[in-house]
RNA sequence: GGUCGGAUGGCCGAGUGGCUAGGCAGAGGUCUGCAAAACCUCGUACAGCGGUUCGAAUCCGCUUUCGACCUCCA
């Protein structure tokens, strides 16, 4: 548990400004994040969003909140242009049952989340597991007169909603007057909808449609915004604290979600709406269609024209954390290389921490260290400003290295412990990073001890041939030998 | 066309009305048998043009330009 005099502020997409975080129920947080649609392999952009919210989840937990984190899996309902359910299209391509497709890609998604060290949410509900709840919500919206049935399908009446509540477009800045004005010109081209901006909350299934359920209106399937409204309400209540997702979901997904919740319950669901920005690659949005994409696996293995080598999951996670969650994150090979080195410096400094002796009296670096630690936590309280907090970490790294090398600077035992705790809390617990450098594996450590002992003896006898033979040989194997003042360290290069 | 958000030093990336993060790369130095590592020092950047102000990269306007969304998207 961490206490600070600074309060947590977060940027609310609804008000477009930072607001103090005040949970509805003291000490508890309800957070809903829109999860993936499991019809294909997880996209690296998804990973960024879920890593961002993972840090938010971890930090809220670290602050002492009891967090119920709900992140759904959408396995039904998203429509294609031709009206075919996206899940069944995936099924046709893969020659699998729809639920088999969903299971396959759910598994893949979970695997990737695991290697990125993303914590599981408290609840991970599936859309197909909540059909009755969604039907109920459609009924409520119909009762409230904000939807209409047409040939077995039910559509949300955005015009009526806009006129009645004046709320449609609050998130995305869309203007109701424009919406209403549009209605005159768009009478042509109308299918079943009264207005182009109306959206389906229940769809009648066509004959070849594989995923289908009984409902009061038809055998069909729920509309593609409804599952989030229904499941967030079920597990977090009609009102909860935080709703998150990628900013490409603002419109129409979240806008329609709000409409549905207001339409069903009379008020919108979340106090704070948080949106993460996009992951770019080489300055452009990642997109499969124009080849500007890389899968997590390709990135880890270096199996892509976009990277010169593979980067470990923790390197990628660190790289993503170097930009703020509300800023675009531009993935480049240069950037990853810089991130890899920077991350290693932090890991090395953490190891160095155990080699530093603290003094019983006040140390020369104590104040600086204590100050940087509290500044880092203040940064986190300022809308989870991880990059800024990391800048404090690097200043701490410099101090740690100084303490290690320079005996004229000192640290007290108290500050040293505080520093160790900070690195453990912040780097590992809150940022969810881990040391994934491949070392310390059983016999390897002992082996290296022996080799380096031999080299030490050679050096003491000024037998540079032998000592360089060892160093160069290890280097060829991808192991860098680092001679310090007192002892020699080694590291496996990636 | 509409909505929203950007343009920061070689690259990445925070931030703020005056105290001018941080990382990577680069230069010099310390250390070292040499090298690496580590440490120290250095670089004064905020698209352009106006305006507000004692003072703006930070606020306002315009221009240029980039991106996201408006259709499935994290």
Coordinates of C-alpha atoms (C1' of nucleotides) in Angstrom, one line a residue:
Chain A
X1 CA 0.0 0.0 0.0
X2 CA 1.3 3.4 -1.0
X3 CA 0.4 6.7 0.4
X4 CA 1.0 10.0 -1.2
X5 CA -0.1 13.5 -0.6
X6 CA -0.8 13.9 -4.3
X7 CA -4.2 12.7 -5.6
X8 CA -4.8 10.6 -8.7
X9 CA -6.1 12.5 -11.7
X10 CA -7.1 11.0 -14.9
X11 CA -8.1 12.3 -18.3
X12 CA -11.7 11.9 -19.0
X13 CA -12.6 11.6 -22.7
X14 CA -16.1 12.8 -21.8
X15 CA -15.0 16.2 -20.4
X16 CA -11.8 16.3 -22.4
X17 CA -9.9 17.3 -19.3
X18 CA -8.1 15.8 -16.3
X19 CA -10.3 15.1 -13.3
X20 CA -9.6 13.9 -9.8
X21 CA -10.4 10.2 -9.5
X22 CA -13.2 9.7 -7.0
X23 CA -14.6 6.2 -7.1
X24 CA -18.3 5.6 -6.6
X25 CA -17.6 3.3 -3.7
X26 CA -14.7 4.2 -1.5
X27 CA -11.8 1.9 -1.8
X28 CA -13.3 0.1 -4.8
X29 CA -13.0 0.5 -8.5
X30 CA -15.1 -1.0 -11.3
X31 CA -13.4 -0.9 -14.6
X32 CA -14.6 -2.2 -17.9
X33 CA -12.3 -2.4 -21.0
X34 CA -13.5 -3.5 -24.4
X35 CA -11.6 -6.6 -25.2
X36 CA -10.8 -8.2 -28.5
X37 CA -13.0 -9.8 -31.2
X38 CA -11.6 -13.3 -31.6
X39 CA -12.0 -13.9 -35.3
X40 CA -8.3 -13.8 -36.2
X41 CA -4.8 -13.6 -34.6
X42 CA -4.4 -10.8 -32.0
X43 CA -3.1 -7.6 -33.5
X44 CA -0.1 -5.9 -31.9
X45 CA -2.2 -2.8 -31.6
X46 CA -4.6 -4.6 -29.3
X47 CA -1.6 -5.5 -27.2
X48 CA -0.7 -1.9 -26.7
X49 CA -4.2 -1.1 -25.5
X50 CA -4.3 -4.0 -23.1
X51 CA -0.8 -3.3 -21.8
X52 CA -1.9 0.3 -21.1
X53 CA -4.9 -0.8 -19.2
X54 CA -2.9 -3.5 -17.5
X55 CA -0.6 -0.8 -16.0
X56 CA -3.7 1.2 -15.0
X57 CA -5.2 -1.9 -13.4
X58 CA -1.9 -2.7 -11.6
X59 CA -1.5 0.9 -10.4
X60 CA -5.0 1.2 -9.1
X61 CA -4.5 -2.1 -7.3
X62 CA -1.1 -0.9 -6.0
X63 CA -2.8 2.2 -4.6
X64 CA -4.8 -0.1 -2.5
X65 CA -8.1 -0.1 -4.4
X66 CA -10.0 -3.3 -4.7
X67 CA -10.5 -3.4 -8.5
X68 CA -13.0 -5.4 -10.4
X69 CA -11.6 -5.4 -13.9
X70 CA -13.9 -6.7 -16.6
X71 CA -12.5 -7.2 -20.1
X72 CA -14.8 -9.0 -22.5
X73 CA -14.3 -11.3 -25.4
X74 CA -16.5 -10.6 -28.3
X75 CA -17.2 -13.8 -30.1
X76 CA -20.4 -12.8 -31.9
X77 CA -22.3 -10.0 -33.3
X78 CA -19.9 -7.8 -35.3
X79 CA -21.3 -7.3 -38.7
X80 CA -19.6 -7.3 -42.1
X81 CA -20.6 -5.0 -45.0
X82 CA -22.6 -7.8 -46.5
X83 CA -24.5 -8.4 -43.3
X84 CA -22.7 -11.6 -42.5
X85 CA -21.7 -12.2 -39.0
X86 CA -17.9 -11.8 -38.7
X87 CA -17.6 -14.9 -36.7
X88 CA -19.3 -17.1 -39.2
X89 CA -17.2 -15.6 -42.0
X90 CA -14.1 -16.6 -40.1
X91 CA -15.6 -20.0 -39.7
X92 CA -16.2 -20.5 -43.4
X93 CA -12.6 -19.5 -44.2
X94 CA -11.1 -21.8 -41.7
X95 CA -13.6 -24.6 -42.1
X96 CA -14.3 -24.7 -38.4
X97 CA -17.3 -24.3 -36.2
X98 CA -17.8 -20.7 -35.1
X99 CA -17.2 -21.6 -31.5
X100 CA -14.1 -23.4 -32.5
X101 CA -12.8 -20.3 -34.2
X102 CA -13.6 -18.2 -31.2
X103 CA -11.8 -20.7 -28.9
X104 CA -8.8 -20.9 -31.1
X105 CA -8.2 -17.2 -31.2
X106 CA -9.1 -16.7 -27.6
X107 CA -6.4 -19.2 -26.7
X108 CA -3.9 -17.3 -29.0
X109 CA -4.9 -14.0 -27.4
X110 CA -4.4 -15.4 -23.9
X111 CA -1.0 -16.8 -24.9
X112 CA 0.2 -13.4 -26.2
X113 CA -1.2 -11.6 -23.1
X114 CA 0.8 -14.0 -21.0
X115 CA 4.1 -13.4 -22.7
X116 CA 3.5 -9.7 -22.4
X117 CA 3.0 -10.3 -18.7
X118 CA -0.6 -8.8 -18.8
X119 CA -2.6 -9.8 -15.8
X120 CA -5.9 -11.6 -16.4
X121 CA -8.9 -9.5 -15.7
X122 CA -11.2 -10.3 -12.8
X123 CA -13.9 -11.3 -15.1
X124 CA -13.6 -12.1 -18.8
X125 CA -17.2 -12.5 -20.1
X126 CA -18.1 -13.7 -23.6
X127 CA -20.8 -12.2 -25.7
X128 CA -22.2 -15.6 -26.6
X129 CA -22.6 -16.4 -22.9
X130 CA -24.8 -13.4 -22.3
X131 CA -27.5 -13.6 -25.0
X132 CA -30.4 -13.5 -22.4
X133 CA -29.0 -10.3 -20.8
X134 CA -28.7 -8.7 -24.2
X135 CA -32.2 -9.7 -25.2
X136 CA -33.4 -8.1 -21.9
X137 CA -31.6 -4.9 -22.7
X138 CA -33.2 -4.8 -26.1
X139 CA -36.6 -5.2 -24.4
X140 CA -35.9 -2.4 -22.0
X141 CA -34.8 -0.1 -24.8
X142 CA -38.0 -1.0 -26.8
X143 CA -40.1 -0.3 -23.7
X144 CA -38.5 3.1 -23.3
X145 CA -39.5 3.8 -26.9
X146 CA -36.0 4.3 -28.2
X147 CA -36.0 1.4 -30.6
X148 CA -38.2 -0.1 -33.3
X149 CA -38.7 -3.5 -34.8
X150 CA -38.5 -4.1 -38.5
X151 CA -38.9 -7.5 -40.1
X152 CA -37.5 -9.3 -37.1
X153 CA -34.6 -7.0 -36.5
X154 CA -34.6 -4.2 -33.8
X155 CA -32.9 -0.9 -34.4
X156 CA -31.9 1.8 -32.0
X157 CA -33.6 5.1 -32.8
X158 CA -30.8 7.6 -32.7
X159 CA -32.9 10.5 -33.9
X160 CA -35.4 10.0 -31.1
X161 CA -32.7 9.5 -28.7
X162 CA -30.9 12.6 -29.7
X163 CA -34.1 14.7 -29.5
X164 CA -35.1 13.3 -26.2
X165 CA -31.8 13.2 -24.3
X166 CA -29.6 15.7 -26.2
X167 CA -26.9 13.2 -25.5
X168 CA -26.0 11.5 -28.8
X169 CA -22.5 12.5 -29.7
X170 CA -21.2 13.5 -26.3
X171 CA -18.1 11.4 -26.6
X172 CA -17.1 11.8 -30.2
X173 CA -18.2 15.4 -30.7
X174 CA -20.8 14.6 -33.3
X175 CA -23.5 17.2 -33.5
X176 CA -27.1 16.3 -33.1
X177 CA -28.3 19.0 -35.4
X178 CA -26.2 17.6 -38.2
X179 CA -27.6 14.2 -37.4
X180 CA -31.2 15.5 -37.6
X181 CA -30.4 17.6 -40.7
X182 CA -29.1 14.5 -42.4
X183 CA -32.4 12.8 -42.2
X184 CA -33.9 14.9 -45.0
X185 CA -31.4 13.9 -47.6
X186 CA -31.0 10.3 -46.7
X187 CA -34.5 9.0 -47.4
X188 CA -33.1 7.3 -50.4
X189 CA -31.0 4.2 -49.9
X190 CA -32.9 3.2 -46.9
X191 CA -33.0 -0.4 -46.0
X192 CA -35.0 -1.1 -42.9
X193 CA -33.6 1.7 -40.9
X194 CA -35.4 4.9 -40.3
X195 CA -32.3 6.9 -40.2
X196 CA -28.7 6.1 -41.4
X197 CA -27.3 6.5 -38.0
X198 CA -29.7 4.1 -36.4
X199 CA -28.0 0.8 -35.5
X200 CA -29.1 -2.8 -35.0
X201 CA -29.4 -4.0 -31.5
X202 CA -30.9 -7.3 -32.7
X203 CA -30.5 -8.8 -36.1
X204 CA -32.6 -11.5 -37.7
X205 CA -30.3 -14.2 -39.0
X206 CA -30.3 -15.2 -42.6
X207 CA -30.6 -18.9 -43.5
X208 CA -26.9 -19.5 -43.9
X209 CA -26.1 -17.7 -40.7
X210 CA -24.5 -20.1 -38.2
X211 CA -24.7 -18.2 -34.9
X212 CA -28.3 -17.8 -34.0
X213 CA -30.5 -17.6 -30.9
X214 CA -34.2 -17.4 -30.2
X215 CA -35.6 -14.0 -29.3
X216 CA -39.1 -12.4 -29.1
X217 CA -38.4 -10.8 -32.6
X218 CA -36.7 -13.5 -34.6
X219 CA -34.1 -16.2 -34.6
X220 CA -31.0 -14.0 -34.8
X221 CA -28.1 -12.5 -33.0
X222 CA -27.4 -9.4 -31.0
X223 CA -26.1 -6.1 -32.4
X224 CA -22.4 -5.4 -32.2
X225 CA -22.4 -2.7 -29.4
X226 CA -24.8 -4.4 -27.2
X227 CA -22.6 -7.0 -25.5
X228 CA -20.5 -4.4 -23.8
X229 CA -23.6 -2.6 -22.5
X230 CA -25.2 -5.8 -21.2
X231 CA -22.1 -7.3 -19.7
X232 CA -20.8 -4.1 -18.0
X233 CA -24.2 -3.7 -16.5
X234 CA -24.3 -7.3 -15.3
X235 CA -20.9 -7.4 -13.6
X236 CA -20.3 -3.8 -12.6
X237 CA -23.8 -2.4 -12.3
X238 CA -25.6 0.4 -14.1
X239 CA -22.9 2.8 -12.9
X240 CA -19.3 2.1 -12.5
X241 CA -16.0 4.0 -12.4
X242 CA -13.9 3.5 -15.5
X243 CA -14.7 2.5 -19.0
X244 CA -11.8 2.0 -21.4
X245 CA -10.8 1.1 -24.9
X246 CA -8.9 2.2 -27.9
X247 CA -9.8 5.6 -29.3
X248 CA -10.9 4.0 -32.5
X249 CA -13.8 2.7 -30.5
X250 CA -15.1 6.1 -29.5
X251 CA -17.3 6.2 -32.5
X252 CA -19.5 4.5 -33.1
X253 CA -18.9 1.7 -30.5
X254 CA -18.7 3.7 -27.3
X255 CA -21.1 6.4 -28.5
X256 CA -23.7 3.7 -29.2
X257 CA -22.9 1.9 -25.9
X258 CA -23.7 5.1 -24.1
X259 CA -26.9 5.4 -26.1
X260 CA -27.9 1.9 -25.2
X261 CA -27.2 2.3 -21.5
X262 CA -29.0 5.6 -21.3
X263 CA -31.8 4.1 -23.4
X264 CA -32.1 1.1 -21.1
X265 CA -31.2 2.5 -17.7
X266 CA -31.7 6.2 -18.1
X267 CA -28.1 7.2 -17.5
X268 CA -24.7 6.6 -18.9
X269 CA -22.6 3.9 -17.4
X270 CA -19.1 5.2 -16.5
X271 CA -17.9 8.2 -14.6
X272 CA -14.5 8.2 -16.5
X273 CA -14.0 7.2 -20.1
X274 CA -10.4 6.4 -20.9
X275 CA -9.1 6.0 -24.4
X276 CA -5.7 4.8 -25.5
X277 CA -4.1 6.1 -28.7
X278 CA -3.1 4.0 -31.6
X279 CA 0.0 2.0 -32.2
X280 CA 1.7 3.1 -35.4
X281 CA 4.5 1.5 -37.3
X282 CA 6.9 3.7 -39.1
X283 CA 4.6 6.7 -38.7
X284 CA 1.4 5.0 -40.0
X285 CA -1.3 3.1 -38.4
X286 CA -0.7 -0.6 -38.5
X287 CA -2.9 -2.2 -41.1
X288 CA -3.0 -5.6 -42.6
X289 CA -4.3 -4.5 -45.9
X290 CA -1.4 -2.3 -46.9
X291 CA 1.3 -4.6 -45.4
X292 CA 2.1 -2.2 -42.6
X293 CA 1.8 -4.7 -39.9
X294 CA 3.8 -7.1 -37.7
X295 CA 2.5 -9.8 -35.5
X296 CA 3.7 -10.3 -31.9
X297 CA 5.4 -13.5 -33.0
X298 CA 7.2 -11.9 -35.9
X299 CA 8.4 -9.1 -33.7
X300 CA 9.7 -11.5 -31.1
X301 CA 11.5 -13.6 -33.6
X302 CA 12.6 -10.8 -35.9
X303 CA 10.8 -12.5 -38.7
X304 CA 9.7 -9.4 -40.6
X305 CA 11.1 -6.8 -43.1
X306 CA 10.2 -4.1 -40.6
X307 CA 12.8 -5.2 -38.0
X308 CA 16.5 -6.1 -38.2
X309 CA 16.3 -8.6 -35.3
X310 CA 13.9 -10.0 -32.7
X311 CA 12.9 -8.2 -29.6
X312 CA 11.9 -9.9 -26.4
X313 CA 8.3 -9.4 -25.1
X314 CA 9.5 -7.3 -22.2
X315 CA 11.5 -5.1 -24.5
X316 CA 8.4 -4.5 -26.5
X317 CA 6.4 -3.8 -23.4
X318 CA 9.0 -1.4 -22.2
X319 CA 9.1 0.3 -25.6
X320 CA 5.4 0.8 -25.5
X321 CA 5.5 2.1 -22.0
X322 CA 7.9 4.8 -23.0
X323 CA 5.1 6.8 -24.7
X324 CA 2.0 8.0 -22.8
X325 CA -1.1 5.9 -23.3
X326 CA -2.9 8.9 -24.9
X327 CA -0.2 9.5 -27.4
X328 CA 0.4 7.5 -30.5
X329 CA 3.2 5.0 -30.2
X330 CA 5.4 4.7 -33.2
X331 CA 7.0 1.4 -33.5
X332 CA 10.3 1.5 -35.4
X333 CA 13.4 -0.6 -35.4
X334 CA 15.5 2.2 -34.2
X335 CA 13.1 2.9 -31.4
X336 CA 13.1 -0.7 -30.3
X337 CA 16.8 -0.9 -30.3
X338 CA 17.0 2.3 -28.1
X339 CA 14.4 0.8 -25.8
X340 CA 16.2 -2.5 -25.5
X341 CA 19.3 -0.8 -24.3
X342 CA 17.5 1.5 -22.0
X343 CA 15.5 -1.3 -20.4
X344 CA 18.7 -3.3 -19.9
X345 CA 20.3 -0.4 -18.1
X346 CA 17.4 -0.4 -15.7
X347 CA 17.7 -4.1 -15.1
X348 CA 21.4 -3.9 -14.6
X349 CA 20.9 -1.0 -12.1
X350 CA 18.4 -3.1 -10.1
X351 CA 21.0 -5.9 -9.9
X352 CA 23.6 -3.4 -8.8
X353 CA 21.4 -2.3 -6.0
X354 CA 22.2 -5.5 -4.2
X355 CA 25.9 -4.8 -4.3
X356 CA 25.7 -1.4 -2.8
X357 CA 26.4 -1.1 0.9
X358 CA 24.2 1.3 2.9
X359 CA 25.5 3.2 5.8
X360 CA 23.8 3.6 9.1
X361 CA 24.0 7.4 9.0
X362 CA 22.6 9.8 6.5
X363 CA 24.0 9.3 3.0
X364 CA 25.0 12.0 0.5
X365 CA 22.5 10.8 -2.1
X366 CA 19.6 10.1 0.3
X367 CA 17.7 13.3 -0.4
X368 CA 18.0 13.1 -4.2
X369 CA 16.8 9.5 -4.2
X370 CA 13.9 10.1 -1.9
X371 CA 12.9 13.1 -4.0
X372 CA 13.0 11.2 -7.3
X373 CA 10.9 8.4 -5.9
X374 CA 8.2 10.7 -4.8
X375 CA 8.3 12.6 -8.0
X376 CA 7.8 9.3 -9.9
X377 CA 4.7 8.5 -8.0
X378 CA 3.4 12.0 -8.5
X379 CA 3.9 11.4 -12.2
X380 CA 1.8 8.3 -12.0
X381 CA -0.9 10.2 -10.3
X382 CA -1.0 12.6 -13.1
X383 CA -3.0 10.5 -15.5
X384 CA -0.6 7.6 -15.4
X385 CA 2.3 9.5 -16.8
X386 CA 4.6 6.5 -17.2
X387 CA 7.1 8.1 -19.5
X388 CA 7.7 10.9 -17.2
X389 CA 8.0 8.6 -14.2
X390 CA 10.5 6.5 -16.2
X391 CA 12.7 9.7 -16.6
X392 CA 12.9 9.7 -12.8
X393 CA 13.9 6.0 -12.9
X394 CA 16.8 6.8 -15.2
X395 CA 18.0 9.5 -12.9
X396 CA 17.9 7.0 -10.2
X397 CA 19.9 4.6 -12.4
X398 CA 22.6 7.2 -12.8
X399 CA 22.7 7.6 -9.0
X400 CA 22.9 3.9 -8.4
X401 CA 25.7 3.5 -10.8
X402 CA 27.5 6.4 -9.2
X403 CA 27.1 4.8 -5.8
X404 CA 28.5 1.5 -7.2
X405 CA 31.5 3.1 -8.7
X406 CA 32.3 6.1 -6.6
X407 CA 32.9 5.6 -2.9
X408 CA 32.8 9.2 -2.0
X409 CA 29.0 9.2 -2.5
X410 CA 27.0 7.4 0.1
X411 CA 23.5 6.1 0.8
X412 CA 21.9 5.2 4.1
X413 CA 20.4 1.7 4.7
X414 CA 17.0 3.3 4.9
X415 CA 17.2 5.0 1.5
X416 CA 18.8 1.9 0.0
X417 CA 15.8 -0.1 1.1
X418 CA 13.4 2.5 -0.1
X419 CA 15.1 2.5 -3.4
X420 CA 15.0 -1.3 -3.7
X421 CA 11.3 -1.3 -2.8
X422 CA 10.6 1.4 -5.3
X423 CA 12.2 -0.5 -8.2
X424 CA 10.3 -3.6 -7.2
X425 CA 7.0 -1.8 -6.8
X426 CA 7.3 0.4 -9.8
X427 CA 9.2 -1.6 -12.4
X428 CA 7.9 -5.1 -11.7
X429 CA 4.6 -4.7 -9.9
X430 CA 3.1 -1.6 -11.5
X431 CA 4.7 -1.5 -14.9
X432 CA 4.5 -5.3 -15.1
X433 CA 8.0 -5.6 -16.5
X434 CA 10.2 -8.6 -15.8
X435 CA 13.8 -9.6 -16.3
X436 CA 13.6 -11.9 -19.3
X437 CA 17.3 -11.9 -20.2
X438 CA 18.3 -15.5 -20.4
X439 CA 20.8 -16.0 -17.7
X440 CA 21.0 -17.6 -14.3
X441 CA 20.0 -20.9 -15.7
X442 CA 21.3 -23.7 -13.4
X443 CA 24.8 -24.8 -14.4
X444 CA 25.4 -21.7 -16.5
X445 CA 26.1 -19.5 -13.5
X446 CA 28.6 -21.9 -12.0
X447 CA 30.2 -22.4 -15.4
X448 CA 30.7 -18.7 -15.9
X449 CA 32.1 -18.4 -12.4
X450 CA 34.8 -20.9 -13.2
X451 CA 35.6 -19.4 -16.6
X452 CA 35.9 -15.9 -15.2
X453 CA 38.0 -17.2 -12.3
X454 CA 40.5 -18.6 -14.8
X455 CA 40.5 -15.4 -16.7
X456 CA 41.1 -13.5 -13.5
X457 CA 44.1 -15.6 -12.7
X458 CA 45.4 -15.1 -16.2
X459 CA 45.0 -11.3 -15.8
X460 CA 46.8 -11.3 -12.5
X461 CA 49.7 -13.0 -14.2
X462 CA 49.4 -10.5 -17.1
X463 CA 48.7 -13.4 -19.4
X464 CA 46.7 -11.3 -21.8
X465 CA 46.6 -14.0 -24.5
X466 CA 44.6 -16.3 -22.3
X467 CA 42.4 -13.6 -20.8
X468 CA 41.6 -12.2 -24.3
X469 CA 41.0 -15.7 -25.7
X470 CA 38.4 -16.2 -23.0
X471 CA 36.8 -12.8 -23.5
X472 CA 36.7 -13.1 -27.3
X473 CA 35.5 -16.6 -27.2
X474 CA 32.6 -15.7 -24.9
X475 CA 31.9 -12.7 -27.1
X476 CA 31.6 -14.9 -30.1
X477 CA 29.0 -17.0 -28.1
X478 CA 27.1 -13.8 -27.5
X479 CA 28.3 -13.2 -23.9
X480 CA 29.7 -9.9 -23.0
X481 CA 32.3 -9.7 -20.3
X482 CA 32.2 -6.5 -18.3
X483 CA 35.3 -5.8 -16.1
X484 CA 34.4 -3.6 -13.1
X485 CA 36.8 -2.2 -10.6
X486 CA 36.4 -5.0 -8.2
X487 CA 34.8 -7.9 -10.1
X488 CA 33.8 -9.0 -13.5
X489 CA 30.2 -9.3 -14.7
X490 CA 28.7 -10.9 -17.7
X491 CA 25.6 -10.6 -19.7
X492 CA 24.1 -12.6 -22.6
X493 CA 23.3 -10.4 -25.6
X494 CA 20.1 -10.9 -27.3
Chain B
rG1 C1' -16.6 16.9 -46.7
rG2 C1' -17.5 16.4 -41.0
rU3 C1' -15.4 15.2 -35.9
rC4 C1' -11.1 14.7 -32.8
rG5 C1' -6.0 15.0 -31.9
rG6 C1' -0.9 16.2 -33.3
rA7 C1' 3.6 19.0 -35.4
rU8 C1' 9.5 19.3 -29.9
rG9 C1' 17.0 18.8 -30.9
rG10 C1' 20.2 13.2 -35.6
rC11 C1' 16.1 9.5 -33.8
rC12 C1' 12.4 8.4 -30.0
rG13 C1' 9.7 10.8 -26.4
rA14 C1' 7.7 13.9 -21.8
rG15 C1' 6.3 18.7 -20.4
rU16 C1' 5.2 23.6 -19.2
rG17 C1' 3.1 30.9 -19.6
rG18 C1' 9.4 32.5 -16.9
rC19 C1' 13.3 27.4 -13.0
rU20 C1' 14.5 25.1 -20.3
rA21 C1' 12.5 15.8 -18.6
rG22 C1' 14.5 11.2 -20.0
rG23 C1' 16.3 7.4 -23.5
rC24 C1' 19.2 6.1 -27.9
rA25 C1' 22.9 8.0 -31.1
rG26 C1' 27.3 11.6 -31.2
rA27 C1' 31.7 14.5 -29.1
rG28 C1' 35.4 15.0 -25.1
rG29 C1' 37.2 13.1 -20.5
rU30 C1' 37.9 9.4 -16.1
rC31 C1' 38.7 4.3 -15.3
rU32 C1' 41.2 0.0 -17.8
rG33 C1' 46.8 -4.2 -19.9
rC34 C1' 43.6 -3.3 -24.1
rA35 C1' 38.4 -3.3 -25.2
rA36 C1' 33.7 -3.2 -23.3
rA37 C1' 30.9 -1.6 -19.3
rA38 C1' 30.3 2.2 -15.8
rC39 C1' 30.8 7.3 -14.4
rC40 C1' 31.4 12.7 -15.5
rU41 C1' 30.9 16.9 -19.0
rC42 C1' 28.8 18.9 -23.7
rG43 C1' 24.6 19.8 -27.5
rU44 C1' 20.0 25.0 -25.7
rA45 C1' 15.0 21.9 -29.7
rC46 C1' 9.8 23.2 -29.7
rA47 C1' 6.3 23.7 -38.1
rG48 C1' 5.5 28.9 -40.2
rC49 C1' 3.2 33.8 -39.7
rG50 C1' 0.6 37.2 -36.8
rG51 C1' -1.6 38.5 -31.8
rU52 C1' -2.2 38.5 -26.2
rU53 C1' 1.7 39.2 -22.3
rC54 C1' 6.9 42.3 -18.6
rG55 C1' 7.8 37.3 -20.7
rA56 C1' 5.3 31.9 -25.1
rA57 C1' 7.8 26.3 -27.4
rU58 C1' 3.6 26.6 -23.8
rC59 C1' -2.6 30.9 -24.6
rC60 C1' -5.5 32.9 -29.2
rG61 C1' -6.0 33.3 -34.7
rC62 C1' -4.5 32.0 -39.5
rU63 C1' -1.4 29.0 -42.8
rU64 C1' 1.1 24.5 -43.9
rU65 C1' 1.3 19.6 -42.7
rC66 C1' 0.5 14.7 -40.3
rG67 C1' -2.6 11.1 -38.1
rA68 C1' -7.1 8.8 -36.2
rC69 C1' -12.4 8.4 -36.6
rC70 C1' -16.9 9.0 -39.7
rU71 C1' -17.4 1.4 -42.6
rC72 C1' -15.0 -3.8 -38.9
rC73 C1' -11.1 -2.1 -35.8
rA74 C1' -7.6 -1.6 -29.5

